[in-house]
Coordinates of C-alpha atoms in Angstrom, one line a residue:
Chain A
X826 CA -93.8 -29.5 52.2
X827 CA -94.4 -26.4 50.2
X828 CA -91.9 -23.7 50.9
X829 CA -93.4 -20.4 52.0
X830 CA -93.1 -17.7 49.3
X831 CA -90.2 -15.5 50.0
X832 CA -90.0 -11.8 49.1
X833 CA -88.2 -12.7 45.9
X834 CA -90.9 -15.1 44.7
X835 CA -93.9 -13.0 45.3
X836 CA -94.3 -10.4 42.4
X837 CA -96.5 -8.2 44.5
X838 CA -94.5 -8.2 47.7
X839 CA -92.1 -5.5 46.6
X840 CA -94.9 -2.9 46.4
X841 CA -95.8 -3.0 50.1
X842 CA -93.4 -1.2 52.4
X843 CA -93.6 -2.5 56.0
X844 CA -92.4 -0.1 58.7
X845 CA -92.4 -0.7 62.4
X846 CA -91.7 1.9 65.1
X847 CA -90.6 0.6 68.5
X848 CA -90.7 3.4 71.1
X849 CA -90.9 3.9 74.8
X850 CA -94.3 5.2 76.1
X851 CA -94.4 9.0 76.1
X852 CA -91.6 9.5 73.6
X853 CA -93.9 10.5 70.7
X854 CA -94.0 7.2 68.7
X855 CA -97.6 8.1 67.9
X856 CA -96.7 11.4 66.5
X857 CA -93.9 9.9 64.4
X858 CA -96.2 7.2 63.0
X859 CA -98.8 9.9 62.2
X860 CA -96.2 11.8 60.3
X861 CA -95.1 8.8 58.4
X862 CA -98.7 8.2 57.4
X863 CA -99.0 11.8 56.4
X864 CA -95.9 11.9 54.3
X865 CA -96.9 8.7 52.5
X866 CA -100.3 10.0 51.7
X867 CA -98.8 13.2 50.4
X868 CA -96.9 11.2 47.9
X869 CA -99.9 9.3 46.7
X870 CA -99.5 6.1 48.8
X871 CA -102.2 4.1 50.5
X872 CA -101.3 3.7 54.2
X873 CA -102.5 1.8 57.2
X874 CA -101.1 2.2 60.7
X875 CA -101.9 0.3 63.8
X876 CA -100.5 0.8 67.3
X877 CA -100.1 -1.0 70.6
X878 CA -100.0 2.0 73.0
X879 CA -98.0 2.3 76.1
X880 CA -98.3 4.6 79.1
X881 CA -96.3 7.8 79.5
X882 CA -92.7 7.6 80.5
X883 CA -91.2 4.2 80.3
X884 CA -94.2 2.4 81.7
X885 CA -94.8 0.6 78.4
X886 CA -93.0 -0.2 75.3
X887 CA -95.1 0.8 72.3
X888 CA -95.1 -0.5 68.8
X889 CA -96.5 1.2 65.8
X890 CA -96.9 -0.6 62.6
X891 CA -97.3 1.1 59.2
X892 CA -97.9 -0.6 55.9
X893 CA -98.0 1.4 52.7
X894 CA -98.1 0.9 48.9
X895 CA -98.5 3.1 45.9
X896 CA -102.1 3.7 44.9
X897 CA -102.6 1.5 41.8
X898 CA -106.3 1.6 41.8
X899 CA -106.7 -1.7 43.6
X900 CA -107.7 -1.9 47.3
X901 CA -104.7 -3.4 49.1
X902 CA -105.1 -5.8 52.1
X903 CA -102.7 -4.6 54.8
X904 CA -101.6 -6.6 57.8
X905 CA -102.5 -5.4 61.3
X906 CA -99.3 -6.3 63.1
X907 CA -95.6 -6.9 62.1
X908 CA -94.5 -10.4 61.4
X909 CA -91.1 -11.8 62.1
X910 CA -88.6 -11.6 59.3
X911 CA -91.1 -9.5 57.4
X912 CA -90.2 -5.9 58.3
X913 CA -88.5 -3.5 55.8
X914 CA -87.8 -0.6 58.0
X915 CA -87.6 -0.7 61.8
X916 CA -87.3 2.5 63.8
X917 CA -86.2 2.1 67.4
X918 CA -86.3 5.2 69.5
X919 CA -83.9 3.9 72.2
X920 CA -81.0 1.5 72.2
X921 CA -82.7 -1.3 74.2
X922 CA -85.8 -1.0 72.1
X923 CA -83.6 -1.8 69.2
X924 CA -82.4 -4.8 71.1
X925 CA -85.9 -5.8 71.8
X926 CA -86.7 -5.5 68.1
X927 CA -83.9 -7.9 67.3
X928 CA -85.1 -10.3 70.0
X929 CA -88.6 -10.3 68.6
X930 CA -87.3 -11.1 65.1
X931 CA -88.3 -7.9 63.4
X932 CA -84.7 -7.2 62.3
X933 CA -83.4 -9.6 59.8
X934 CA -80.2 -9.4 57.7
X935 CA -81.8 -10.0 54.4
X936 CA -84.2 -7.0 54.3
X937 CA -84.4 -4.9 57.4
X938 CA -83.0 -1.4 57.7
X939 CA -82.6 -0.5 61.3
X940 CA -82.8 3.2 62.3
X941 CA -82.1 3.5 66.0
X942 CA -81.2 6.1 68.6
X943 CA -78.3 5.1 70.6
X944 CA -79.3 6.9 73.8
X945 CA -80.6 5.0 76.8
X946 CA -83.5 5.4 79.1
X947 CA -82.5 3.5 82.2
X948 CA -85.0 1.0 83.5
X949 CA -85.8 0.9 87.2
X950 CA -83.6 -2.2 87.8
X951 CA -80.7 -0.3 86.3
X952 CA -81.2 2.8 88.3
X953 CA -81.6 1.3 91.8
X954 CA -78.3 -0.5 92.1
X955 CA -76.0 1.3 94.5
X956 CA -73.2 1.2 91.9
X957 CA -73.6 1.6 88.2
X958 CA -76.3 -0.9 87.2
X959 CA -76.7 0.2 83.6
X960 CA -76.4 -2.6 81.0
X961 CA -73.7 -1.8 78.4
X962 CA -75.1 -0.6 75.1
X963 CA -72.1 -1.8 73.1
X964 CA -73.3 -5.4 73.0
X965 CA -76.7 -4.5 71.8
X966 CA -75.2 -2.2 69.2
X967 CA -73.0 -4.9 67.9
X968 CA -75.8 -7.5 67.8
X969 CA -78.1 -5.1 66.1
X970 CA -75.5 -4.3 63.6
X971 CA -75.1 -7.9 62.7
X972 CA -78.8 -8.6 62.5
X973 CA -79.8 -5.7 60.2
X974 CA -79.2 -5.4 56.5
X975 CA -78.3 -1.8 57.2
X976 CA -78.1 0.1 60.4
X977 CA -78.3 3.9 61.0
X978 CA -77.7 4.5 64.6
X979 CA -76.7 7.7 66.5
X980 CA -77.8 9.7 69.5
X981 CA -81.1 11.2 68.2
X982 CA -82.2 12.3 71.6
X983 CA -79.3 14.6 72.0
X984 CA -79.9 16.1 68.6
X985 CA -83.6 16.7 69.5
X986 CA -82.7 18.3 72.9
X987 CA -80.0 20.5 71.4
X988 CA -82.6 21.8 68.9
X989 CA -85.2 22.3 71.6
X990 CA -87.5 19.6 70.2
X991 CA -88.4 16.0 70.9
X992 CA -87.1 12.8 69.5
X993 CA -89.9 12.1 67.1
X994 CA -88.5 15.0 64.9
X995 CA -85.0 13.5 64.8
X996 CA -86.2 10.0 64.1
X997 CA -88.3 11.4 61.2
X998 CA -85.1 13.1 60.0
X999 CA -83.1 9.9 60.1
X1000 CA -85.8 8.1 58.2
X1001 CA -85.7 10.8 55.5
X1002 CA -82.0 10.7 55.4
X1003 CA -81.8 7.0 55.1
X1004 CA -83.5 7.2 51.7
X1005 CA -85.4 4.0 52.3
X1006 CA -88.8 5.6 51.6
X1007 CA -89.1 6.9 48.0
X1008 CA -90.3 10.3 49.1
X1009 CA -88.4 13.6 48.6
X1010 CA -87.2 15.3 51.8
X1011 CA -89.4 18.4 51.0
X1012 CA -92.5 16.3 51.6
X1013 CA -91.2 15.3 55.0
X1014 CA -90.7 19.0 55.9
X1015 CA -94.2 19.8 54.6
X1016 CA -95.6 17.2 57.0
X1017 CA -93.8 18.8 59.9
X1018 CA -95.0 22.2 59.0
X1019 CA -98.6 21.0 58.6
X1020 CA -98.5 19.8 62.2
X1021 CA -98.2 23.4 63.3
X1022 CA -96.7 22.9 66.7
X1023 CA -93.1 23.7 67.6
X1024 CA -92.3 23.7 63.8
X1025 CA -89.0 25.6 64.0
X1026 CA -87.5 23.4 66.6
X1027 CA -88.8 20.3 64.9
X1028 CA -87.3 21.3 61.6
X1029 CA -83.9 22.0 63.2
X1030 CA -83.9 18.5 64.7
X1031 CA -85.1 17.0 61.5
X1032 CA -82.4 18.6 59.4
X1033 CA -79.6 17.8 61.8
X1034 CA -80.7 14.1 61.9
X1035 CA -81.2 14.1 58.1
X1036 CA -77.6 15.2 57.6
X1037 CA -76.2 12.7 60.1
X1038 CA -78.1 9.8 58.6
X1039 CA -76.8 10.7 55.1
X1040 CA -73.2 11.1 56.2
X1041 CA -73.0 7.8 58.0
X1042 CA -72.5 6.9 61.7
X1043 CA -70.0 5.0 63.8
X1044 CA -69.8 3.1 67.1
X1045 CA -67.9 6.1 68.6
X1046 CA -71.4 7.7 69.2
X1047 CA -72.1 5.0 71.8
X1048 CA -69.5 6.1 74.3
X1049 CA -71.0 9.5 74.9
X1050 CA -74.0 8.5 77.0
X1051 CA -72.2 6.2 79.4
X1052 CA -69.6 8.8 80.4
X1053 CA -66.5 8.7 78.3
X1054 CA -64.2 11.7 78.0
X1055 CA -63.4 13.6 81.2
X1056 CA -63.5 17.4 81.2
X1057 CA -60.0 18.9 81.5
X1058 CA -59.2 21.0 84.6
X1059 CA -58.5 24.6 83.9
X1060 CA -57.8 27.8 85.8
X1061 CA -57.7 28.9 89.3
X1062 CA -58.7 32.4 90.5
X1063 CA -58.4 34.1 93.8
X1064 CA -56.4 36.5 96.0
X1065 CA -52.7 36.5 95.2
X1066 CA -51.6 35.3 98.7
X1067 CA -53.6 32.1 98.2
X1068 CA -52.6 31.7 94.6
X1069 CA -48.9 31.7 95.4
X1070 CA -49.4 29.0 98.0
X1071 CA -51.6 27.1 95.6
X1072 CA -48.9 27.2 93.0
X1073 CA -46.4 25.6 95.4
X1074 CA -48.8 22.7 95.9
X1075 CA -49.4 22.4 92.2
X1076 CA -45.6 22.2 91.7
X1077 CA -45.5 19.3 94.2
X1078 CA -48.1 17.5 92.1
X1079 CA -46.1 18.1 88.9
X1080 CA -43.0 16.6 90.5
X1081 CA -44.8 13.3 90.7
X1082 CA -44.8 10.8 87.9
X1083 CA -46.9 11.9 84.8
X1084 CA -49.3 9.0 85.3
X1085 CA -50.3 10.6 88.6
X1086 CA -50.7 14.2 87.4
X1087 CA -54.3 14.1 86.4
X1088 CA -55.8 12.2 89.4
X1089 CA -53.6 14.0 92.0
X1090 CA -54.3 17.3 90.5
X1091 CA -58.1 16.7 90.6
X1092 CA -57.8 15.4 94.1
X1093 CA -55.9 18.4 95.3
X1094 CA -58.4 20.8 93.8
X1095 CA -61.3 18.9 95.5
X1096 CA -59.5 18.9 98.8
X1097 CA -58.5 22.6 98.7
X1098 CA -61.9 23.6 97.5
X1099 CA -63.5 21.6 100.3
X1100 CA -61.5 23.1 103.1
X1101 CA -58.3 25.1 102.6
X1102 CA -54.7 25.0 101.4
X1103 CA -53.5 23.4 104.7
X1104 CA -55.9 20.5 104.0
X1105 CA -54.3 20.3 100.6
X1106 CA -50.9 20.0 102.3
X1107 CA -52.3 17.1 104.5
X1108 CA -53.6 15.4 101.3
X1109 CA -50.3 15.6 99.6
X1110 CA -48.3 14.5 102.6
X1111 CA -50.5 11.4 102.9
X1112 CA -50.3 10.7 99.2
X1113 CA -46.5 10.8 99.5
X1114 CA -46.7 7.8 101.9
X1115 CA -48.4 5.8 99.2
X1116 CA -46.0 7.0 96.5
X1117 CA -43.1 6.0 98.6
X1118 CA -44.4 2.4 98.8
X1119 CA -44.9 2.3 95.0
X1120 CA -43.4 -0.7 93.3
X1121 CA -41.7 -0.5 89.9
X1122 CA -43.6 -1.8 86.9
X1123 CA -47.0 -1.6 88.5
X1124 CA -48.4 1.2 86.4
X1125 CA -48.7 3.3 89.6
X1126 CA -52.0 1.6 90.5
X1127 CA -51.5 2.2 94.2
X1128 CA -50.7 5.9 93.9
X1129 CA -53.6 6.6 91.5
X1130 CA -56.0 4.7 93.7
X1131 CA -54.6 6.5 96.8
X1132 CA -54.9 9.9 95.0
X1133 CA -58.5 9.3 94.1
X1134 CA -59.9 7.7 97.2
X1135 CA -58.0 9.7 99.7
X1136 CA -59.4 12.8 98.2
X1137 CA -62.9 11.4 98.4
X1138 CA -62.3 10.3 102.0
X1139 CA -61.0 13.7 103.1
X1140 CA -64.0 15.4 101.5
X1141 CA -66.7 13.7 103.4
X1142 CA -70.3 15.0 102.9
X1143 CA -71.3 17.1 105.9
X1144 CA -73.7 19.9 106.5
X1145 CA -71.1 22.6 106.0
X1146 CA -70.2 21.2 102.5
X1147 CA -73.8 21.0 101.5
X1148 CA -74.5 24.6 102.7
X1149 CA -71.4 25.9 101.0
X1150 CA -72.2 24.3 97.7
X1151 CA -75.8 25.6 97.8
X1152 CA -74.8 29.2 98.4
X1153 CA -72.2 29.6 95.7
X1154 CA -72.7 32.0 92.8
X1155 CA -71.8 29.2 90.4
X1156 CA -74.6 27.1 91.7
X1157 CA -77.0 30.0 91.3
X1158 CA -75.9 30.4 87.7
X1159 CA -76.2 26.7 87.0
X1160 CA -79.8 26.4 88.3
X1161 CA -80.7 29.5 86.2
X1162 CA -79.2 28.0 83.1
X1163 CA -80.8 24.5 83.6
X1164 CA -84.2 26.0 84.1
X1165 CA -83.7 28.2 81.0
X1166 CA -84.5 31.4 82.9
X1167 CA -85.3 34.3 80.6
X1168 CA -85.2 38.0 81.3
X1169 CA -88.1 39.3 83.2
X1170 CA -88.9 36.0 84.9
X1171 CA -88.1 35.3 88.5
X1172 CA -86.7 32.2 90.0
X1173 CA -87.6 30.8 93.5
X1174 CA -85.5 28.0 94.7
X1175 CA -86.5 25.8 97.6
X1176 CA -84.1 23.3 99.1
X1177 CA -85.3 20.1 100.7
X1178 CA -83.5 19.4 104.0
X1179 CA -84.1 17.1 106.9
X1180 CA -81.5 17.5 109.6
X1181 CA -81.3 15.1 112.6
X1182 CA -79.6 15.1 115.9
X1183 CA -76.7 13.3 114.3
X1184 CA -76.0 16.1 111.8
X1185 CA -76.5 18.6 114.5
X1186 CA -74.0 17.1 116.9
X1187 CA -71.6 16.5 114.1
X1188 CA -71.5 20.2 113.4
X1189 CA -70.8 21.1 117.1
X1190 CA -67.3 21.3 118.6
X1191 CA -66.2 17.8 119.5
X1192 CA -66.5 18.1 123.2
X1193 CA -70.0 19.5 123.1
X1194 CA -71.1 17.1 120.5
X1195 CA -69.9 14.1 122.5
X1196 CA -71.5 15.5 125.6
X1197 CA -74.9 15.7 123.9
X1198 CA -74.6 12.3 122.3
X1199 CA -73.7 10.7 125.6
X1200 CA -76.9 12.0 127.1
X1201 CA -79.8 10.3 125.3
X1202 CA -82.4 12.3 127.2
X1203 CA -80.9 15.6 126.1
X1204 CA -80.2 14.3 122.6
X1205 CA -83.8 13.1 122.2
X1206 CA -85.1 16.5 123.4
X1207 CA -83.0 18.4 120.8
X1208 CA -83.9 15.8 118.1
X1209 CA -87.6 16.4 118.7
X1210 CA -87.1 20.0 118.0
X1211 CA -84.9 19.7 114.9
X1212 CA -85.8 16.4 113.2
X1213 CA -88.2 17.7 110.6
X1214 CA -88.4 18.2 106.9
X1215 CA -87.5 21.7 106.1
X1216 CA -88.1 23.7 103.0
X1217 CA -85.6 26.5 102.8
X1218 CA -86.0 29.2 100.2
X1219 CA -82.5 30.1 99.1
X1220 CA -83.6 32.9 96.9
X1221 CA -84.7 34.7 100.1
X1222 CA -82.3 36.5 102.4
X1223 CA -83.2 34.6 105.6
X1224 CA -82.9 31.2 104.0
X1225 CA -79.8 32.0 102.0
X1226 CA -78.3 33.8 105.0
X1227 CA -78.8 30.8 107.3
X1228 CA -77.1 28.5 104.8
X1229 CA -74.4 31.0 104.2
X1230 CA -73.6 31.1 107.9
X1231 CA -73.5 27.3 108.1
X1232 CA -71.2 27.2 105.1
X1233 CA -69.0 29.7 107.0
X1234 CA -68.4 27.2 109.8
X1235 CA -65.8 25.7 107.4
X1236 CA -63.0 27.7 109.1
X1237 CA -63.7 25.8 112.3
X1238 CA -64.4 22.4 110.7
X1239 CA -61.3 20.8 112.2
X1240 CA -62.6 21.3 115.7
X1241 CA -66.0 19.8 115.0
X1242 CA -67.1 16.3 116.1
X1243 CA -67.7 15.0 112.6
X1244 CA -64.2 15.8 111.5
X1245 CA -62.7 14.0 114.4
X1246 CA -64.7 10.9 113.7
X1247 CA -64.0 11.0 110.0
X1248 CA -60.3 11.4 110.5
X1249 CA -60.1 8.3 112.8
X1250 CA -62.0 6.2 110.3
X1251 CA -60.1 7.5 107.3
X1252 CA -56.7 6.8 108.7
X1253 CA -57.7 3.4 110.0
X1254 CA -58.6 2.5 106.4
X1255 CA -55.6 4.2 104.8
X1256 CA -53.1 2.7 107.2
X1257 CA -54.6 -0.7 106.7
X1258 CA -54.2 -0.3 102.9
X1259 CA -50.6 0.9 103.2
X1260 CA -49.6 -1.8 105.6
X1261 CA -50.9 -4.5 103.2
X1262 CA -48.6 -3.3 100.4
X1263 CA -45.6 -5.2 101.6
X1264 CA -47.4 -8.5 101.6
X1265 CA -49.8 -8.1 98.7
X1266 CA -49.6 -5.0 96.4
X1267 CA -52.8 -5.7 94.4
X1268 CA -54.8 -6.4 97.6
X1269 CA -53.7 -3.0 99.0
X1270 CA -55.0 -1.4 95.8
X1271 CA -58.4 -3.2 96.2
X1272 CA -58.6 -2.1 99.9
X1273 CA -58.2 1.5 98.7
X1274 CA -60.8 1.0 96.0
X1275 CA -63.3 -0.1 98.7
X1276 CA -63.7 3.5 99.6
X1277 CA -66.1 3.7 96.7
X1278 CA -68.7 2.0 99.0
X1279 CA -69.0 4.9 101.3
X1280 CA -71.5 7.4 100.1
X1281 CA -74.9 8.9 100.9
X1282 CA -76.3 10.8 103.8
X1283 CA -77.8 9.9 107.1
X1284 CA -79.2 6.3 107.0
X1285 CA -77.8 5.6 103.6
X1286 CA -74.4 6.6 104.9
X1287 CA -74.6 4.4 108.0
X1288 CA -75.6 1.4 105.9
X1289 CA -72.8 2.2 103.4
X1290 CA -70.4 2.3 106.3
X1291 CA -71.5 -1.0 107.6
X1292 CA -71.2 -2.6 104.2
X1293 CA -67.7 -1.1 104.0
X1294 CA -66.8 -2.7 107.3
X1295 CA -68.2 -6.0 106.3
X1296 CA -66.3 -6.0 103.0
X1297 CA -63.0 -5.2 104.9
X1298 CA -63.8 -7.9 107.4
X1299 CA -63.1 -10.3 104.6
X1300 CA -59.5 -9.1 104.5
X1301 CA -58.3 -11.3 107.3
X1302 CA -59.8 -14.4 105.6
X1303 CA -58.2 -13.5 102.3
X1304 CA -54.7 -12.7 103.5
X1305 CA -52.0 -15.0 102.1
X1306 CA -54.1 -16.2 99.2
X1307 CA -52.8 -15.7 95.6
X1308 CA -56.2 -14.5 94.4
X1309 CA -56.9 -12.3 97.5
X1310 CA -57.1 -9.1 95.4
X1311 CA -59.5 -10.7 93.0
X1312 CA -61.8 -11.8 95.8
X1313 CA -61.7 -8.4 97.4
X1314 CA -62.8 -6.9 94.2
X1315 CA -65.6 -9.4 94.0
X1316 CA -66.7 -8.6 97.5
X1317 CA -66.8 -4.9 96.6
X1318 CA -68.8 -5.4 93.4
X1319 CA -71.2 -7.7 95.2
X1320 CA -71.7 -4.9 97.8
X1321 CA -72.5 -2.5 95.0
X1322 CA -75.1 -4.7 93.3
X1323 CA -78.0 -4.3 95.8
X1324 CA -79.0 -2.2 98.7
X1325 CA -79.6 -4.8 101.3
X1326 CA -76.3 -6.6 100.7
X1327 CA -77.6 -10.1 100.1
X1328 CA -75.1 -10.6 97.3
X1329 CA -72.3 -9.4 99.7
X1330 CA -73.5 -12.0 102.3
X1331 CA -73.3 -14.7 99.7
X1332 CA -69.8 -13.7 98.7
X1333 CA -68.6 -13.5 102.3
X1334 CA -70.0 -17.0 103.0
X1335 CA -68.0 -18.3 100.0
X1336 CA -64.9 -16.7 101.4
X1337 CA -65.5 -18.1 104.9
X1338 CA -65.8 -21.6 103.4
X1339 CA -62.2 -21.4 102.0
X1340 CA -59.7 -23.5 104.0
Chain B
X135 CA -97.9 32.1 86.8
X136 CA -95.6 29.6 88.5
X137 CA -94.0 26.6 86.8
X138 CA -92.2 24.3 89.2
X139 CA -89.4 21.9 88.2
X140 CA -87.3 19.8 90.4
X141 CA -83.6 19.3 90.2
X142 CA -80.6 17.5 91.8
X143 CA -77.3 19.2 92.7
X144 CA -74.8 17.0 91.1
X145 CA -72.0 17.9 93.5
X146 CA -74.1 17.1 96.5
X147 CA -75.4 13.9 95.2
X148 CA -73.1 11.0 96.1
X149 CA -74.5 8.5 93.6
X150 CA -76.1 6.1 96.1
X151 CA -79.4 6.1 94.2
X152 CA -81.5 5.7 97.4
X153 CA -83.9 8.2 96.0
X154 CA -84.6 6.1 93.0
X155 CA -85.2 3.0 95.1
X156 CA -88.0 4.9 96.9
X157 CA -89.4 7.0 94.1
X158 CA -90.7 5.5 90.9
X159 CA -90.4 8.7 88.9
X160 CA -89.2 8.0 85.3
X161 CA -87.7 11.5 85.1
X162 CA -85.4 10.7 87.9
X163 CA -82.6 8.8 86.3
X164 CA -78.9 8.2 86.4
X165 CA -76.3 10.3 84.7
X166 CA -72.6 9.8 84.3
X167 CA -70.3 12.6 85.4
X168 CA -67.2 13.4 83.4
X169 CA -65.1 13.2 86.6
X170 CA -62.4 10.6 87.2
X171 CA -62.8 11.0 90.9
X172 CA -66.3 9.7 90.9
X173 CA -67.1 6.2 89.8
X174 CA -70.8 6.0 90.1
X175 CA -73.5 7.9 88.2
X176 CA -75.4 10.6 90.0
X177 CA -79.1 11.3 90.1
X178 CA -80.5 13.6 87.5
X179 CA -83.9 14.9 86.8
X180 CA -84.5 15.5 83.1
X181 CA -86.7 17.8 81.2
X182 CA -89.8 15.6 81.4
X183 CA -90.2 16.5 85.1
X184 CA -93.8 17.8 85.7
X185 CA -93.0 19.2 89.1
X186 CA -95.2 16.9 91.2
X187 CA -92.7 17.0 94.1
X188 CA -92.7 13.3 94.9
X189 CA -88.9 13.0 94.8
X190 CA -88.5 15.9 97.2
X191 CA -91.2 14.6 99.6
X192 CA -89.6 11.2 99.6
X193 CA -86.1 12.5 100.2
X194 CA -87.6 14.6 103.0
X195 CA -89.7 11.9 104.7
X196 CA -87.0 9.2 104.4
X197 CA -84.3 11.5 105.4
X198 CA -82.3 10.6 102.3
X199 CA -80.2 13.5 101.2
X200 CA -80.2 17.2 100.7
X201 CA -79.5 17.2 96.9
X202 CA -83.1 18.0 95.8
X203 CA -84.3 21.4 95.1
X204 CA -87.4 22.9 93.5
X205 CA -87.0 25.7 91.0
X206 CA -90.1 27.8 90.5
X207 CA -90.1 30.0 87.5
X208 CA -92.4 33.0 87.9
X209 CA -93.7 34.3 84.6
X210 CA -95.0 37.8 84.4
X211 CA -94.1 38.9 88.0
X212 CA -95.8 42.0 89.4
X213 CA -94.0 45.2 90.2
X214 CA -93.7 44.3 93.9
X215 CA -92.3 40.9 93.1
X216 CA -89.7 42.4 90.9
X217 CA -88.7 44.9 93.5
X218 CA -88.3 42.3 96.2
X219 CA -86.3 40.2 93.8
X220 CA -83.9 43.0 93.2
X221 CA -83.4 43.6 96.9
X222 CA -82.8 39.9 97.5
X223 CA -80.4 39.5 94.6
X224 CA -78.3 42.4 95.8
X225 CA -78.2 41.0 99.3
X226 CA -77.3 37.5 98.2
X227 CA -74.7 38.8 95.7
X228 CA -73.1 40.8 98.5
X229 CA -72.8 37.8 100.8
X230 CA -71.5 35.6 98.0
X231 CA -68.9 38.2 96.9
X232 CA -67.7 38.5 100.5
X233 CA -66.9 34.9 100.7
X234 CA -65.7 34.2 97.2
X235 CA -63.3 37.1 97.1
X236 CA -61.4 35.5 100.0
X237 CA -61.0 32.0 98.7
X238 CA -59.7 30.1 95.7
X239 CA -62.2 29.4 92.9
X240 CA -61.5 26.5 90.6
X241 CA -62.9 27.2 87.2
X242 CA -64.0 24.1 85.4
X243 CA -64.9 23.9 81.7

């Protein structure tokens, strides 16, 4: 059988440069390929480009294929679509597109230079999981690195956004910086200028990406998107009376083991910000119970889990908290910054609320709330009057004033129905965890970690609560087993995989089938 | 001229992603927070939002959560609009100052 001619055998093969761009619909892959055609033609090359278009915004993966060769007087015959193992430069505008390119065979170790942006655009299946459903980019990065002759990969989306431009500019810059095309960088810049739209921002992104591509990249860039380094906590401000009481609480945190400082410090801030310093005292007192049960050589897992989840449990999401957060001056400033508000422009902010009888009763004093709840006729009557979507303009005095007043109910929160209910649930869970320490330390830590399941508002919250109860119902079945903690963790992760809880049901059935 | 954009308050969002299950918008995605207290990523609306309002309507109708807001930027406001704005801002600043001067504020980075 005659062997197919490889690149080395064919004397004419070297003159055709084959470039493919894999982008997500709406990212500007078309713009990029037009620029590539333009810069090639400026340098006296003959070019052909084809495209399989997508639809805007992640509803289609697009592929643009460009073939070019120097004009030698002969009419070249260009291919219409990329062939496997026959691509010189592959530009992938997103990490999973790079993975797709590898799967499709366009990235081969003998010839392909892969230029990829390491950022992610999450697919729907990754977004809808109740937990964190995003696929890890590291595996794709590693696989792509092995598959390509040379890889240039960094977060080009961030570079583009920081420059006020779009990713096509930074991809173009990375292509220029790679030096794979025999064109001077000036001709790339002329191409951008000739386009005439958003030139300054595009050039900024172009230059930044150009420099980064020339200086080399590393796997450290990957961590940024999926949430790596935590911001440090810094100062506290306020009236002196409160500050001195705060400092005493901080001193208590500092008296703990160093492994606990960060988490307990953050937890304390959250709790005090949520309610008041006395709440902070309650937090630390309860945390002390967990610390007292700590076992030597355990890396303080119990205390750290307690610090984290107890803080989250004490700071349940109620109307008062929402109203408080929405009326802060810091929130005001943040919205203005995110929108990029310039002088002379006004900002109108509309909040989307939908209170129900449950939220209403929860914000009443416990006795009154229970009274209403126990009378379905009355509750229904009130519900019909309040259960409506509401758009509240918080840039206006009435809207803001109403939320401000609700936020002010914070001082009476302890007397309200919701607080009573939450305290009962919270301590049931916490006591359960602490009572399990004696028999199984790791299992107790996992029980604490189950708190992560409780989140959301209204129906989402009730469903989350029921999932939480179901996961903890497995506790009795698991007690006494060596791998109890491991199974508890699996139950929790199954619960976080899908909304309905089908995976959780499966896991619970497995546990029920144990002897 | 008004230009609407939608947003999600990160500290009110609890990271349950119910909004994404009901709304197909590609601009509504997940974002990790640099906060050790929170494990799950929160909802985030990026710069590609065109202001259609689907996310807010869905959160409203399905009673999902109060994290959504609509920010309308008014370009070239008239004199009356500017005057009203000044009055409102002063009133709001007064109320905010009244509360914030009496409590501790934790300044993050």
